[in-house]
Short mmCIF file of C-alpha atoms and ligand atoms in Angstrom, two decimals:
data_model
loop_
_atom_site.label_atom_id
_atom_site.label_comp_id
_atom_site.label_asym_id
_atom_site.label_seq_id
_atom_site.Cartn_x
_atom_site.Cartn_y
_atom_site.Cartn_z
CA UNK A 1 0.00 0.00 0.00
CA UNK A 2 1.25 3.57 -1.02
CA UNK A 3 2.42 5.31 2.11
CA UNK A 4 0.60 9.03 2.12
CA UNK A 5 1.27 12.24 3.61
CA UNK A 6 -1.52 15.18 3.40
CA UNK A 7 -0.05 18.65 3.73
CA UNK A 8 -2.99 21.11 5.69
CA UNK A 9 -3.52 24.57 6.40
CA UNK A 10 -6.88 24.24 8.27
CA UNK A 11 -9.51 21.77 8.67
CA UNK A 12 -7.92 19.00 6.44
CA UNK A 13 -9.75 15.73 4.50
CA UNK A 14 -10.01 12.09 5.31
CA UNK A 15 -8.19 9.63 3.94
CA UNK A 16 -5.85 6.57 4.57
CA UNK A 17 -2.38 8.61 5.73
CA UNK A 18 0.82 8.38 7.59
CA UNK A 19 1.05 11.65 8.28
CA UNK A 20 -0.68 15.06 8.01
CA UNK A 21 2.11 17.72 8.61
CA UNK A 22 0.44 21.30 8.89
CA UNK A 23 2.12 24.61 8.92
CA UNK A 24 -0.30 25.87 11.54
CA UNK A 25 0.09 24.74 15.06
CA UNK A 26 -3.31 23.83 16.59
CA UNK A 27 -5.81 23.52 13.96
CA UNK A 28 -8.67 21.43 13.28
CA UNK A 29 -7.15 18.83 11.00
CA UNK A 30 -4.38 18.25 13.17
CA UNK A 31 -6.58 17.29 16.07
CA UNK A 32 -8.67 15.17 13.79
CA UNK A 33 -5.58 13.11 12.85
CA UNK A 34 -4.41 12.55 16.06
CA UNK A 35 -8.21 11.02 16.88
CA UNK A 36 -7.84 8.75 14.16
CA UNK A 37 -4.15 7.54 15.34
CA UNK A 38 -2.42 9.46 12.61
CA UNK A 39 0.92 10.72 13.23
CA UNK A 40 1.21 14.87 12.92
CA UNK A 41 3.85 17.35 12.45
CA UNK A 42 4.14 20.80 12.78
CA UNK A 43 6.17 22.92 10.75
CA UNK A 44 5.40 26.70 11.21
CA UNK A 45 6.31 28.23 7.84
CA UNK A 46 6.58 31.41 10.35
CA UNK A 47 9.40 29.90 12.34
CA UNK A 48 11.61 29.72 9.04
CA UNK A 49 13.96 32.31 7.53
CA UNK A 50 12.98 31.60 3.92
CA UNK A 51 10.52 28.78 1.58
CA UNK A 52 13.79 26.66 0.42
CA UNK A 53 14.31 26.22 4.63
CA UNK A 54 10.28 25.43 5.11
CA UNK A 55 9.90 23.38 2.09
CA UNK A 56 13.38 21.18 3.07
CA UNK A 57 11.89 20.71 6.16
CA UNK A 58 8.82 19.31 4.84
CA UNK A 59 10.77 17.12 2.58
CA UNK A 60 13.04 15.84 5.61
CA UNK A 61 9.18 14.78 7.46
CA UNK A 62 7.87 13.24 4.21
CA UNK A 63 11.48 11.00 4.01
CA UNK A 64 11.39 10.11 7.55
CA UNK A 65 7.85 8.73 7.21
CA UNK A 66 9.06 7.24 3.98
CA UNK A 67 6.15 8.98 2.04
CA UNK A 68 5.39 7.75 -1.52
CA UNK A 69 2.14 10.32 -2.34
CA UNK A 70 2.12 13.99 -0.46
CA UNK A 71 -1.71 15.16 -0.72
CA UNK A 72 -2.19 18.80 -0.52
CA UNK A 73 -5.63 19.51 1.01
CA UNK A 74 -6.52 22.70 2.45
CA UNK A 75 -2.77 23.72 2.30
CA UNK A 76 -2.28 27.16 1.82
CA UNK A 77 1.49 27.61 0.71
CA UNK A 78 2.73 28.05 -2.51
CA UNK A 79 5.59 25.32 -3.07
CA UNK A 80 9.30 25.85 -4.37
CA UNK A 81 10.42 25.35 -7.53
CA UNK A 82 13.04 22.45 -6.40
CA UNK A 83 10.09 21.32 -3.77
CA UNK A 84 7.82 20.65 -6.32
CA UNK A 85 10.48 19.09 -8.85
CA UNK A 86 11.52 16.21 -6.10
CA UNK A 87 8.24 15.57 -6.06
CA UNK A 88 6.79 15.42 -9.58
CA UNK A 89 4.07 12.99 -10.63
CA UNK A 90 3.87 12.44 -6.39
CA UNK A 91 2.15 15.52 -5.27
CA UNK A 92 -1.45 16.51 -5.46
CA UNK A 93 -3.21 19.55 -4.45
CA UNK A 94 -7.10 19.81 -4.63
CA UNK A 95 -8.50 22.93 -5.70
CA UNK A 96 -12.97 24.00 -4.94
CA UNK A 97 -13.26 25.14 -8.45
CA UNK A 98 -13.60 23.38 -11.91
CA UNK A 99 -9.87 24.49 -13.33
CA UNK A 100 -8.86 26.26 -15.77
CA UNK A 101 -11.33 28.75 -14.06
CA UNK A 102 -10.97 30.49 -10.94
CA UNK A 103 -7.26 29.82 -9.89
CA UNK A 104 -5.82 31.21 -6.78
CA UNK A 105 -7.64 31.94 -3.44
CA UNK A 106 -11.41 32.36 -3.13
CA UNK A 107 -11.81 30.50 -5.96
CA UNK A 108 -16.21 30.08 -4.14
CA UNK A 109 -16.19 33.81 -4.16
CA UNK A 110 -14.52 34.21 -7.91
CA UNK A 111 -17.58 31.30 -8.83
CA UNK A 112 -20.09 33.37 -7.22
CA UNK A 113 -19.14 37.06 -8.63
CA UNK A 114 -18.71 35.45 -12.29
CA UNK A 115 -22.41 34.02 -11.77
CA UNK A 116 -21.74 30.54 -13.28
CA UNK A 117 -24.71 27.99 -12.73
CA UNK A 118 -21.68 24.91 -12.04
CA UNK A 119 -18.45 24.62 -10.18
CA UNK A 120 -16.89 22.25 -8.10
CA UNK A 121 -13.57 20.63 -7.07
CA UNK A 122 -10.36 19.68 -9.34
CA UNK A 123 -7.58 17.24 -8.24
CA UNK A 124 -4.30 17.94 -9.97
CA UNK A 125 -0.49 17.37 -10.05
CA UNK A 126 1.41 20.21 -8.58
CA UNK A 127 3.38 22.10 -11.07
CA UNK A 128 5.13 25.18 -10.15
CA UNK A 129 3.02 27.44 -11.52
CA UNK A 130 0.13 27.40 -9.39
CA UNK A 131 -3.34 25.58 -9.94
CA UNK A 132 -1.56 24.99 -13.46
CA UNK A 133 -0.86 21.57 -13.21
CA UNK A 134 -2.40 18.20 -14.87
CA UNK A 135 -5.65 17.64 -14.02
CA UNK A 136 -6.32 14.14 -12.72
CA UNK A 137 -9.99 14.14 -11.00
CA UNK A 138 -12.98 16.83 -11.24
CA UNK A 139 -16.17 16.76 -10.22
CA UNK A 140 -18.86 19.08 -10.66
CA UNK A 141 -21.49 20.92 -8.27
CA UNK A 142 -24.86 23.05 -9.03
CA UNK A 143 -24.07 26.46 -8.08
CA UNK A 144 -27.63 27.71 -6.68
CA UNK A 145 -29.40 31.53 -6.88
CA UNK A 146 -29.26 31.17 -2.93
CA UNK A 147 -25.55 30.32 -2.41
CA UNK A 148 -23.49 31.93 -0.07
CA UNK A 149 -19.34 31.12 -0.07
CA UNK A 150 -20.61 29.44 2.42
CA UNK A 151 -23.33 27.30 1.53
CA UNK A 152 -21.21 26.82 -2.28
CA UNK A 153 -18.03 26.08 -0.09
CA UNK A 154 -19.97 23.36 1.78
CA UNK A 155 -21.21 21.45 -1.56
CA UNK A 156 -18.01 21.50 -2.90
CA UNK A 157 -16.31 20.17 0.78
CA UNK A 158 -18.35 17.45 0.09
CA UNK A 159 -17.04 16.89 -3.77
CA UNK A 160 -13.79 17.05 -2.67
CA UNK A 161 -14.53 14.04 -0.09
CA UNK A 162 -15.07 11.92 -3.55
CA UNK A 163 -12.59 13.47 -5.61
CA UNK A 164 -9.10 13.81 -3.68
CA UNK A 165 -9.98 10.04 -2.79
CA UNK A 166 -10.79 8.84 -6.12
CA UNK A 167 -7.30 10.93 -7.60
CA UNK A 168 -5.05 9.19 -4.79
CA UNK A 169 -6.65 5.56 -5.82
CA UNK A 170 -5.94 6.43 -9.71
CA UNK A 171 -2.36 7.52 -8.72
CA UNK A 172 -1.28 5.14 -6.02
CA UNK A 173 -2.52 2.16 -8.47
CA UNK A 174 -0.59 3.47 -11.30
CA UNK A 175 -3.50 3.93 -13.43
CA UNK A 176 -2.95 7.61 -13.73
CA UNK A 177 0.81 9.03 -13.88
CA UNK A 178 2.17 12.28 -14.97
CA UNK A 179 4.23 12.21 -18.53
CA UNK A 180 7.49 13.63 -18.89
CA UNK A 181 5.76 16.46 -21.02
CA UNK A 182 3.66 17.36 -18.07
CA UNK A 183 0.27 15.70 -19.19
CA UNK A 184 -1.38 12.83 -17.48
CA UNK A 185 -0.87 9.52 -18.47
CA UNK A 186 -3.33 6.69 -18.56
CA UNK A 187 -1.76 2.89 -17.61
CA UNK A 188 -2.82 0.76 -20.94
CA UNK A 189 -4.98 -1.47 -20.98
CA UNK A 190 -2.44 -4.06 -23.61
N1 3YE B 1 2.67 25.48 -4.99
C1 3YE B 1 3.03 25.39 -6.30
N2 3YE B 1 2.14 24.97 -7.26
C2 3YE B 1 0.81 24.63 -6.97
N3 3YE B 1 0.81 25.16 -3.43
C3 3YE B 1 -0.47 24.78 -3.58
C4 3YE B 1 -0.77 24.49 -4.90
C5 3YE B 1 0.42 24.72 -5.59
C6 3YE B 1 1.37 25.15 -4.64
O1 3YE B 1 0.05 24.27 -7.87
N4 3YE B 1 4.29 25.73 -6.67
C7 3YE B 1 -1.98 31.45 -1.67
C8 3YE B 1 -1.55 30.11 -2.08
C9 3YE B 1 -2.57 29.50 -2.99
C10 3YE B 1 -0.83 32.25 -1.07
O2 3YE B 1 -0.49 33.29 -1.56
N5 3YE B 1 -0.22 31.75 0.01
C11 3YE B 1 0.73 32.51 0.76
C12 3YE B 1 0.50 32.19 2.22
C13 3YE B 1 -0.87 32.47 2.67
C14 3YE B 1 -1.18 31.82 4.03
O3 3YE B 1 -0.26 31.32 4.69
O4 3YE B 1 -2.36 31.82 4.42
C15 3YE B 1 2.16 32.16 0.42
O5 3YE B 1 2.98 33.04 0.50
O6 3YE B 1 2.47 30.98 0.10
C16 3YE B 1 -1.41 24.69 -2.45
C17 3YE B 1 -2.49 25.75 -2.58
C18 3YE B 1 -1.88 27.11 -2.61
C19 3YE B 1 -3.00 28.14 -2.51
#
């Protein structure tokens, strides 16, 4: 079984994990691993002189815990060049909008100001330009006339609890990879 580590900046997701390292001491996810008996970490990006020091520091975790798949959920740094090259085709990041639209933060409130009837939640390989990378899982929501972030933020939450699962299956199986060119690869069937 694929050894994973999910990378949180808040509340977290579910899923089967060997470590959930967060760069905010005391939050929500971090309590909610150690009630399911999942080891945590704490590395304060705010206790670090610069991202190469944070992001090594990360990697260090990840290689004690011999991680194979790094899981970004709810993580809210953006991830060094060399970071995310040690780590291509091995790190995911899950994003509440359907991608190519609405990249960056409030990506709910960006849905709700452009007045689009559908949004939802997109699973993709972390490239260093951000929310660029290959897409691996989406799935879509009903945005309604009486959404709030809120309310829209909630629908998607519960997207994501599909998707980010469904993207580490396809990846951890080897069904999905990402190709040299930077474009996802699906495992023939011969
Ligand atoms: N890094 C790279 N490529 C990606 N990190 C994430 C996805 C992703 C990535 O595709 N290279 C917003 C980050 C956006 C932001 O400006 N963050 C600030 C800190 C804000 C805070 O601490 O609350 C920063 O300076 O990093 C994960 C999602 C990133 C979300």
């Amino acid at each position: 079984r694929t050894r994973v580590a999910v990378l949180i900046s808040g509340t977290g997701v579910s899923a089967e994990i060997v470590v959930v390292i967060s760069n905010r001491p005391g939050v929500q996810g971090l309590k909610r691993a150690s009630l399911a008996g999942i080891q945590t970490r704490v590395v304060d990006h705010k206790l670090y002189g610069s991202r190469a020091e944070f992001d090594s520091t990360i990697d260090r975790v990840l290689e004690e815990f011999g991680v194979e798949l790094v899981c970004l959920a709810g993580f809210m740094r953006i991830l060094t060049g060399t970071f995310v090259k040690k780590w291509n085709g091995k790190l995911l990041n899950i994003h509440p909008s359907l991608l190519p639209s609405f990249k960056g933060v409030n990506a709910q409130k960006q849905a709700l100001q452009a007045g689009v009837r559908v949004s939802g939640c997109t699973v993709h390989f972390v490239a260093e330009e951000v929310d660029a990378g290959a897409i691996i899982v989406q799935e879509a929501v009903p945005v309604l006339s009486s959404d709030t972030e809120e309310s829209l933020s909630d629908r998607i939450r519960e997207a994501e609890h599909r998707a980010f699962p469904a993207a580490m299956e396809l990846v951890a199986s080897g069904t999905v990879g990402l190709g040299e060119d930077g474009r996802i690869t699906w495992k023939s069937q011969s």
